[in-house]
Coordinates of N, CA, C and O in Angstrom, one line a residue:
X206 N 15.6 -28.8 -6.2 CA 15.0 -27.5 -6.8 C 16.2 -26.7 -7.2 O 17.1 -26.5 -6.4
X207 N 16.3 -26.2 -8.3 CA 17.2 -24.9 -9.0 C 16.6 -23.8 -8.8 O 15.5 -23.4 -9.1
X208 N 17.8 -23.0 -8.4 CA 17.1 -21.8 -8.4 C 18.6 -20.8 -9.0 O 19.8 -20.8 -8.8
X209 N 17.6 -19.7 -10.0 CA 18.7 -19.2 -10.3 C 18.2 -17.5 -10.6 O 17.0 -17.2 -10.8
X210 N 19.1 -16.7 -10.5 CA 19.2 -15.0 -9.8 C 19.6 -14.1 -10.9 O 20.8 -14.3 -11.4
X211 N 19.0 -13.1 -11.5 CA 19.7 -12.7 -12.1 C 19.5 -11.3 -12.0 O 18.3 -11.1 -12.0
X212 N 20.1 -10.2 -11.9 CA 20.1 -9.3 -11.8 C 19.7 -8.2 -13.1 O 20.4 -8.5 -14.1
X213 N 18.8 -7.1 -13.3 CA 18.9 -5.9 -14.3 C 18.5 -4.8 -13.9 O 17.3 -4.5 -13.6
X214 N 19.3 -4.0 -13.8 CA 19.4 -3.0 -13.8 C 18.4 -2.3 -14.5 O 17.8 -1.7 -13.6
X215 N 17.9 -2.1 -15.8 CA 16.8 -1.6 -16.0 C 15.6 -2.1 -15.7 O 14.6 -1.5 -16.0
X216 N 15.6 -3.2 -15.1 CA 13.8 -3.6 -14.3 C 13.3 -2.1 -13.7 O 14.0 -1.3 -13.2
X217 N 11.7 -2.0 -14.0 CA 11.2 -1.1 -13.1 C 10.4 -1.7 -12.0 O 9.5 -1.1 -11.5
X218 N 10.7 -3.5 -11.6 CA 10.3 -3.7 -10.4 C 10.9 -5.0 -10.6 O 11.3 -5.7 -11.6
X219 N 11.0 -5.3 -9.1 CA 11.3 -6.7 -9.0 C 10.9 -7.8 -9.2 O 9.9 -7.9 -8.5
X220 N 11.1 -8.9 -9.9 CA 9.8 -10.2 -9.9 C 10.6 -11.3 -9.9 O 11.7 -11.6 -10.4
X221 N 9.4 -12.2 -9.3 CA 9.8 -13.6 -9.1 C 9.0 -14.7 -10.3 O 7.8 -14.6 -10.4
X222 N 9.5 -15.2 -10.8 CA 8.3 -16.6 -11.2 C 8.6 -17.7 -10.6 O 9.7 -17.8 -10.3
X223 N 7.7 -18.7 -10.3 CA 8.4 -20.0 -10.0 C 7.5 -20.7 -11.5 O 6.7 -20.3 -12.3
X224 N 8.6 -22.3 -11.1 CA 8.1 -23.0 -12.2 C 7.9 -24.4 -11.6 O 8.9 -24.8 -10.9
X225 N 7.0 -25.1 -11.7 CA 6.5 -26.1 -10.9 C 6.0 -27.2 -11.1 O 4.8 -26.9 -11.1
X226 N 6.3 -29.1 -11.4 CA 5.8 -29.7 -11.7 C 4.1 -30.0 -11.3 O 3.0 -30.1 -11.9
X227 N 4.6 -29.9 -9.6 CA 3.5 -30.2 -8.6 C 3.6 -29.0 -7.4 O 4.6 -28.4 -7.1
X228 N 2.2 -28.9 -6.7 CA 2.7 -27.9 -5.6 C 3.1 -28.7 -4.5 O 2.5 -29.7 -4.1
X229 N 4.3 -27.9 -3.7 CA 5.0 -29.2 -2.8 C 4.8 -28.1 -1.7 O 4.7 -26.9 -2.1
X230 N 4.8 -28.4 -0.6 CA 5.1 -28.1 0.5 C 6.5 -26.8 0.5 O 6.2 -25.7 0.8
X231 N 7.5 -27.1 0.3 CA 8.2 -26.3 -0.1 C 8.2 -25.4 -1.1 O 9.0 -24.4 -1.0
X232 N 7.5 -25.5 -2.1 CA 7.2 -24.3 -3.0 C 6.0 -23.3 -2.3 O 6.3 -22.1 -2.4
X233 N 4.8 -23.5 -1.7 CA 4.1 -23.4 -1.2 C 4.7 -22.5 -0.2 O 4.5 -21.3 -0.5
X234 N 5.5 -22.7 0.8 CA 6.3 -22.1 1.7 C 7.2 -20.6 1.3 O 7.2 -19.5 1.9
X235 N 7.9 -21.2 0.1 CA 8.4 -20.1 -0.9 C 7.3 -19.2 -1.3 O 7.4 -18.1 -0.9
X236 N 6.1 -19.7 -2.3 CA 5.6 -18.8 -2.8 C 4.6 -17.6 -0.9 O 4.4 -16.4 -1.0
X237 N 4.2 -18.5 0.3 CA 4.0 -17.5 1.1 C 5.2 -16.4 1.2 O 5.1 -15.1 1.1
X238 N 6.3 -17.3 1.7 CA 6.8 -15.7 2.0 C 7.1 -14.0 1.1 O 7.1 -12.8 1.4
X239 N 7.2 -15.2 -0.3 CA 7.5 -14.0 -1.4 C 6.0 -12.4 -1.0 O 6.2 -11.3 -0.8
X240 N 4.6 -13.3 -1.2 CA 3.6 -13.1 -1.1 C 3.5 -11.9 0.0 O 2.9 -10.9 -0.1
X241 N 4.2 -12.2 1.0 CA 4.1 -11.8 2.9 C 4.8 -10.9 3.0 O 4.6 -9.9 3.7
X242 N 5.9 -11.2 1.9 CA 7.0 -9.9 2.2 C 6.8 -8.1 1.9 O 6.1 -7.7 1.0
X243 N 7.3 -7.6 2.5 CA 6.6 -5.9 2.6 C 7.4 -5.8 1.7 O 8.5 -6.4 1.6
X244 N 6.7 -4.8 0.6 CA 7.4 -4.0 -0.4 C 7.9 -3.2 -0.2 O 7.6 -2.7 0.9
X245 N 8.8 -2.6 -0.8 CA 9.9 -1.0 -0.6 C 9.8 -0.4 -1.3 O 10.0 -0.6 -2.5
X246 N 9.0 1.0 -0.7 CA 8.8 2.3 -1.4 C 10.1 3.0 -1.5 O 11.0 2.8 -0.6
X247 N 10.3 3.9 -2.6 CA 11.5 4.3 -2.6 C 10.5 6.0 -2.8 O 9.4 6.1 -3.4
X248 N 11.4 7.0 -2.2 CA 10.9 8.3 -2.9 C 12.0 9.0 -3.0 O 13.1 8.8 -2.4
X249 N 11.4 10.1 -3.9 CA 12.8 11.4 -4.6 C 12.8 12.2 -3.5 O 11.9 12.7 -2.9
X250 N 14.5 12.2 -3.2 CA 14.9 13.5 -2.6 C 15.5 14.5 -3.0 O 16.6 14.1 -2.6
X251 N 15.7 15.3 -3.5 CA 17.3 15.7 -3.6 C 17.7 15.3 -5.2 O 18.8 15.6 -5.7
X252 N 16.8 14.7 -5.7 CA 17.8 13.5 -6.8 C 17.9 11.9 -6.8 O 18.1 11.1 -7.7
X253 N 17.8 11.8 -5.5 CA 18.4 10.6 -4.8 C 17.2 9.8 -4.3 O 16.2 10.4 -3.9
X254 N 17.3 8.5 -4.2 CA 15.9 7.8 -3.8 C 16.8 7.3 -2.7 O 17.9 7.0 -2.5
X255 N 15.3 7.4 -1.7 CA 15.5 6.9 -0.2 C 14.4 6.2 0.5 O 13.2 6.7 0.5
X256 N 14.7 5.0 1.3 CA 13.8 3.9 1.6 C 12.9 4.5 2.4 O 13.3 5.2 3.3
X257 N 11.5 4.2 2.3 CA 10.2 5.0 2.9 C 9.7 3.6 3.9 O 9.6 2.4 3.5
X258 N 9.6 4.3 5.1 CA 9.6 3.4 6.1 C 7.7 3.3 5.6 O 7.0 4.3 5.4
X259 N 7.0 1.7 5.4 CA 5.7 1.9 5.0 C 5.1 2.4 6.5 O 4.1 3.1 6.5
X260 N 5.5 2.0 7.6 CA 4.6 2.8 9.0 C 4.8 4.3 9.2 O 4.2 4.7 10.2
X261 N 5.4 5.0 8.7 CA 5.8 6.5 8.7 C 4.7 7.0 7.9 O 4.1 8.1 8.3
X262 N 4.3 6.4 6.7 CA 3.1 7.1 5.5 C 1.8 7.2 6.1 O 1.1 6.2 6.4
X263 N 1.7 8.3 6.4 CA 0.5 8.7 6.2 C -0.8 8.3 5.4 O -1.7 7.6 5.9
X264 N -0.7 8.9 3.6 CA -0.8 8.8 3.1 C -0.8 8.4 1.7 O 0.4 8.1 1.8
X265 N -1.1 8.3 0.6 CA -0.1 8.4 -1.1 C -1.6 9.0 -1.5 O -2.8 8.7 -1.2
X266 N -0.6 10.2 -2.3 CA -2.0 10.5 -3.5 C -1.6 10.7 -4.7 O -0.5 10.2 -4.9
X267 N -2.1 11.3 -5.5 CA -1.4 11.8 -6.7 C -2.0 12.6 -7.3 O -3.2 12.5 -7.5
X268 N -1.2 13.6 -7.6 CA -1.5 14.7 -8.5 C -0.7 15.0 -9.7 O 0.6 15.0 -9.9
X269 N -1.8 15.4 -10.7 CA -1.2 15.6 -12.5 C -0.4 14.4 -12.4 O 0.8 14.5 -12.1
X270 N -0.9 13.2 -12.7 CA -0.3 12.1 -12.9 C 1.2 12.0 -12.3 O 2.1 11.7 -13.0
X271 N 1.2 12.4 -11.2 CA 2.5 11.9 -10.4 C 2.1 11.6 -9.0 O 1.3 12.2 -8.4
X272 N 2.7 10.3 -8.5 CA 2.3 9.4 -7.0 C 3.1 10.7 -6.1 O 3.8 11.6 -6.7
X273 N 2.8 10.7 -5.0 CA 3.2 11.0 -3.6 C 3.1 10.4 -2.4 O 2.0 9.9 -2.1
X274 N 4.1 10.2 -1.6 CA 3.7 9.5 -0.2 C 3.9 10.6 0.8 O 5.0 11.0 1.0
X275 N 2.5 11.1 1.7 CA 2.9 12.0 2.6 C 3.1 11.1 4.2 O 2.3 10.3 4.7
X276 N 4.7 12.0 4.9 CA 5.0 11.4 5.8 C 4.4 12.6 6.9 O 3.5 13.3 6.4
X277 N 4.9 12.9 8.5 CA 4.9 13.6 8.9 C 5.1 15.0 8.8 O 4.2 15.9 9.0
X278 N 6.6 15.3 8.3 CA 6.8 16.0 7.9 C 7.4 16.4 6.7 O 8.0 17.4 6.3
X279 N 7.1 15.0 6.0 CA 8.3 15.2 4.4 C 6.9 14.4 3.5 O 5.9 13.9 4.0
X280 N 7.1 14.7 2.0 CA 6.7 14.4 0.7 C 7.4 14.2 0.0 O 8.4 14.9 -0.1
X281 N 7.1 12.9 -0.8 CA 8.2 12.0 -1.3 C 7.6 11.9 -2.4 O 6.4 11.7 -2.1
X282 N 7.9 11.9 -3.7 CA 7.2 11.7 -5.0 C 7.7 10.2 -4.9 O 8.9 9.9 -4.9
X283 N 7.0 9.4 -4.9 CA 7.3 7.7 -5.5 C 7.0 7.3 -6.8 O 6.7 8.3 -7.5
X284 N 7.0 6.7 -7.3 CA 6.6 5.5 -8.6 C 5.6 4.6 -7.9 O 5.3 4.3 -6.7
X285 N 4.9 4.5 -9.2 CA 3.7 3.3 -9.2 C 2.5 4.0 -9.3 O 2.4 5.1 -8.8
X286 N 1.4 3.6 -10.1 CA 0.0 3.9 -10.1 C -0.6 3.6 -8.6 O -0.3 2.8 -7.7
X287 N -1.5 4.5 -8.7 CA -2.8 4.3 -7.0 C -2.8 2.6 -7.7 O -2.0 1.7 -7.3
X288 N -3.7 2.5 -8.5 CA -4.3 0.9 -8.6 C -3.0 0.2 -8.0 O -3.1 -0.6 -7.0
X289 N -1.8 0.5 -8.9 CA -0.4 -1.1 -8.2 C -0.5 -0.9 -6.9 O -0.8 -1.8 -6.1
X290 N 0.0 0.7 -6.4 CA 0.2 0.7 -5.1 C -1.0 0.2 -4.3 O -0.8 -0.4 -3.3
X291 N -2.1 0.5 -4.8 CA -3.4 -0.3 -3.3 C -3.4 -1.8 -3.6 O -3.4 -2.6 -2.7
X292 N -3.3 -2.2 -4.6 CA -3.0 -4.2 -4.7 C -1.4 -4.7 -4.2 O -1.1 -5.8 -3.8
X293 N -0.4 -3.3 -4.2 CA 0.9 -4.0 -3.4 C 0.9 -3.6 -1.6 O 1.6 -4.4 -1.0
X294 N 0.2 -2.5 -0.9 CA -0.1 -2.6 -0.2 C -1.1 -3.0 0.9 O -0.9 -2.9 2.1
X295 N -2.3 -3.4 0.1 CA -3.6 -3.4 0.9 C -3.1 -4.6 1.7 O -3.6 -4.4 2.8
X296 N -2.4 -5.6 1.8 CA -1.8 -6.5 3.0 C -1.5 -5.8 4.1 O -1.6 -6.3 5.3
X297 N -1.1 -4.6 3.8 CA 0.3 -3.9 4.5 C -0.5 -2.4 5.4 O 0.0 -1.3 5.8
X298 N -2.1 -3.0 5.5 CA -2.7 -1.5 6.0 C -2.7 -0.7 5.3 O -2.3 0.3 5.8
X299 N -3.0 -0.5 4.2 CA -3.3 0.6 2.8 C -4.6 0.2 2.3 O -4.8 -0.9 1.9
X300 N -5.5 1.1 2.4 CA -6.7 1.3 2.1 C -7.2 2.4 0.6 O -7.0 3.6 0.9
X301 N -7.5 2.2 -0.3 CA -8.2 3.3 -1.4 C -9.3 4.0 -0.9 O -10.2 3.2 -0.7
X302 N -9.4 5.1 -0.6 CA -10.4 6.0 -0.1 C -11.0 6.7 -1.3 O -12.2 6.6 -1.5
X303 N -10.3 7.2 -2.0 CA -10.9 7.8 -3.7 C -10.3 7.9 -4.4 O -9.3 7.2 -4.2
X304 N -10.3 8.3 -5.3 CA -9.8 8.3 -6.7 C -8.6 8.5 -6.8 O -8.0 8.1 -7.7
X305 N -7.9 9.4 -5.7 CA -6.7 10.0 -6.1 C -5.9 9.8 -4.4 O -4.8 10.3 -4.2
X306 N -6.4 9.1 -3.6 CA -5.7 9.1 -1.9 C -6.3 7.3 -1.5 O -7.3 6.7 -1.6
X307 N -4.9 7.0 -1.1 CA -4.9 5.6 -0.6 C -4.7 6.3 1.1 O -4.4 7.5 1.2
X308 N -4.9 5.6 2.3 CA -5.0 5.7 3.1 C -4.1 4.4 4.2 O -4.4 3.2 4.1
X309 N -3.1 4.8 5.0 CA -3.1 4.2 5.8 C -3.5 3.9 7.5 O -3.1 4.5 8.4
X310 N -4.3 2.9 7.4 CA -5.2 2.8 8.5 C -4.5 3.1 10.1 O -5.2 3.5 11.0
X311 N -3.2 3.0 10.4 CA -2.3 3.0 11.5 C -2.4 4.1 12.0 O -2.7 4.3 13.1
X312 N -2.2 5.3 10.6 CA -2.3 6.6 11.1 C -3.8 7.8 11.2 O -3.9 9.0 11.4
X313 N -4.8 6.3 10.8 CA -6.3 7.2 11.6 C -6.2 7.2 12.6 O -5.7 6.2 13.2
X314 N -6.9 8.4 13.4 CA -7.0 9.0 14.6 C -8.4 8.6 14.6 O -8.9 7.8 15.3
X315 N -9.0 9.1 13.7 CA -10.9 9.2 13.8 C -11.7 9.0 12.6 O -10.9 9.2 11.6
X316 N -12.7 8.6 12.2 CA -13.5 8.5 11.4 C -14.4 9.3 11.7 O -14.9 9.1 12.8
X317 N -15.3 10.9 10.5 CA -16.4 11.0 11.0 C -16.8 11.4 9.9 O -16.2 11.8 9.0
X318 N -18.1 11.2 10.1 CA -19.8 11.2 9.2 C -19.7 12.6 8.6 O -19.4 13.5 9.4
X319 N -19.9 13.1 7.1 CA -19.9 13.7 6.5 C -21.6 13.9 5.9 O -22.5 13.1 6.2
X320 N -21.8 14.9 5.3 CA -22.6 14.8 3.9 C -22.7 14.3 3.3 O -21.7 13.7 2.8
X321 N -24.3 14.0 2.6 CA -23.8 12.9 1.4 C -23.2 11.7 1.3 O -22.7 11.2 0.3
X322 N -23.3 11.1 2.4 CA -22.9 9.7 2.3 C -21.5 9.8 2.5 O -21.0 8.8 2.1
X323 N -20.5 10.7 3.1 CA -19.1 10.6 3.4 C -18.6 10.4 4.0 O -18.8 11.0 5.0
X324 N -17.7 9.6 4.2 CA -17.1 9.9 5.6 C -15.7 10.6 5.3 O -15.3 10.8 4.2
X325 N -14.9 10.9 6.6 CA -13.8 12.0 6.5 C -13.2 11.1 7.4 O -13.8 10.5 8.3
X326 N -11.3 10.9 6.9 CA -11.1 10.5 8.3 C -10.0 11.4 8.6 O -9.2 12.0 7.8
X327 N -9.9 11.5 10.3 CA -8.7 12.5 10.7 C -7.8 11.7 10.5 O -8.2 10.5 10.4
X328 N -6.5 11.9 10.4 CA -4.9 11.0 10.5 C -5.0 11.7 12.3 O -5.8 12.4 12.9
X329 N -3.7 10.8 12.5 CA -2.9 11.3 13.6 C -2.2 12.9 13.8 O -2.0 13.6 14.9
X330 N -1.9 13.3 12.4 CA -0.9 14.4 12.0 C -2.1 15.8 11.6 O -1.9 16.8 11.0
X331 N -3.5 15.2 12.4 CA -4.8 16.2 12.3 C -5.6 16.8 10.5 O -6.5 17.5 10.1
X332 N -4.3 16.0 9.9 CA -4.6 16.6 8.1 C -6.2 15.2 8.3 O -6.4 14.1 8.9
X333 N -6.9 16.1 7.1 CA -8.2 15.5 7.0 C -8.1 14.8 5.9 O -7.1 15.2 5.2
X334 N -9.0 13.7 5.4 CA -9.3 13.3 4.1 C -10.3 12.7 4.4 O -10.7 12.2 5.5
X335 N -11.2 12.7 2.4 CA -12.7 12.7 2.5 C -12.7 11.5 2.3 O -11.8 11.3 1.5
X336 N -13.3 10.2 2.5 CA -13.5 9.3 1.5 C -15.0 9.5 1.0 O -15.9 9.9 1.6
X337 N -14.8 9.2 -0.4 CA -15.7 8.9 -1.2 C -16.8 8.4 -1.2 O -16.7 7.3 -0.7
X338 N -18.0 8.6 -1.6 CA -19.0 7.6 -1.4 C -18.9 6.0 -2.1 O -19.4 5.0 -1.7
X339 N -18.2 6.3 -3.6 CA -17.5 5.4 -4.2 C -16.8 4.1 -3.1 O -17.0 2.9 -3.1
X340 N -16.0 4.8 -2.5 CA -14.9 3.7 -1.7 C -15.5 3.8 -0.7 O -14.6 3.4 0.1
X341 N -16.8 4.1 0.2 CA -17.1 4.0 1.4 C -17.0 2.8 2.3 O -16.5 2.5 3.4
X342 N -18.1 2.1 0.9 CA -18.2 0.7 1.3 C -17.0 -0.7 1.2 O -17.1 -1.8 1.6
X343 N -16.0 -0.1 0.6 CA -14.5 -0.8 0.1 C -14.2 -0.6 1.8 O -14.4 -1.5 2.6
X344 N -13.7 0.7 1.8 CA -13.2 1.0 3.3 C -14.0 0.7 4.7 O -13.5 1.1 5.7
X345 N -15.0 0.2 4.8 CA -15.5 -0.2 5.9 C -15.4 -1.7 5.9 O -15.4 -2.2 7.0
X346 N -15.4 -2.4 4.9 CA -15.3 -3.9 5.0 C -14.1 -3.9 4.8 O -13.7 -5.1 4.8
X347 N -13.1 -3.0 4.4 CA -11.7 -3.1 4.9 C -11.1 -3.3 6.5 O -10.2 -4.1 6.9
X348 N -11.8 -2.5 7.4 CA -11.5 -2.3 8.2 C -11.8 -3.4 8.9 O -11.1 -4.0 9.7
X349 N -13.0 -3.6 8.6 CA -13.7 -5.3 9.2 C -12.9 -6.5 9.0 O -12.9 -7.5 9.8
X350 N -12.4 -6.3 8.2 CA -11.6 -7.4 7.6 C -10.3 -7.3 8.6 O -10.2 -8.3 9.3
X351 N -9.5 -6.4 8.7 CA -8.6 -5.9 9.7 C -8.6 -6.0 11.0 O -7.6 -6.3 11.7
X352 N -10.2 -5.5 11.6 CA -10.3 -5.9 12.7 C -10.6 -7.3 12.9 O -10.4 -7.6 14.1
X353 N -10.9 -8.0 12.3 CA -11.1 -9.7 12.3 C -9.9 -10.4 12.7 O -9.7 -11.2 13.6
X354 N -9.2 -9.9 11.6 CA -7.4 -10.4 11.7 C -6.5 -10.1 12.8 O -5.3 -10.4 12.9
X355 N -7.1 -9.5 13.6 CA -6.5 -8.2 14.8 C -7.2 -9.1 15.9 O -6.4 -9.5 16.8
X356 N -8.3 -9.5 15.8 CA -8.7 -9.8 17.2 C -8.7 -11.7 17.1 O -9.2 -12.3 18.1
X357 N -8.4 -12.3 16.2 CA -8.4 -13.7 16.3 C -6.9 -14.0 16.5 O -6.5 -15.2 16.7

């Protein structure tokens, strides 16, 4: 197998292709880990981008068409749309709650029953969010799916 690396500087993301007569055992292997591997949020500080630990987030939402990842005590403007970001992290405990707030499951405290078909969940950090009646049903067979994986 050849394999060959090339570096650019202007990429706005990293990517792999493979190229493949047959699927082998070893490509297979390659293509899991690429797959498995946790992505790296980067957010603005200062000017400066700095690596966002993904178990620290809270949350990401976005407002006026700009992402955010809220930590404990800091807010990081990141890159990426909600849609990229919920298909690059939903592996990684990232759930879409609505329209505008992806959710990480680590840092729910509680789930409770709203109006209207809502549910709200508390974080850890006591900040609330609504989910949607839209994503209700996304986020409960998310969780199911998590707890499945959790307890086998």
């Amino acid at each position: 197998m050849r394999i060959k690396l090339f570096q650019e500087d202007a990429l706005e993301e990293d990517r792999t292709e493979i190229y493949y007569r047959e699927m082998t055992e070893q490509i297979e292997k390659v293509r899991q880990l690429l797959e498995d591997s946790v992505p790296q949020l980067f957010g603005l500080e200062d000017g400066e981008q700095v690596l966002l630990s993904l178990e620290e987030i809270f949350y990401i939402d976005t407002v006026d068409k700009k992402t955010f990842a809220y930590l404990r005590k800091q807010v990081y403007q990141i890159q990426g749309s909600l849609t990229f970001l919920e298909s690059a992290l939903s592996k990684h405990g990232f759930c879409r709650i609505s329209k505008a707030n992806i959710v990480n499951i680590q840092q729910i405290e509680r789930v409770k029953s709203e109006a209207n078909m809502r549910l709200k969940v508390v974080l850890n950090n006591q900040e609330e969010l609504v989910i949607s009646r839209y994503y209700r049903k996304i986020f409960q067979n998310y969780l199911k799916k998590v707890r499945g994986i959790l307890h086998d």
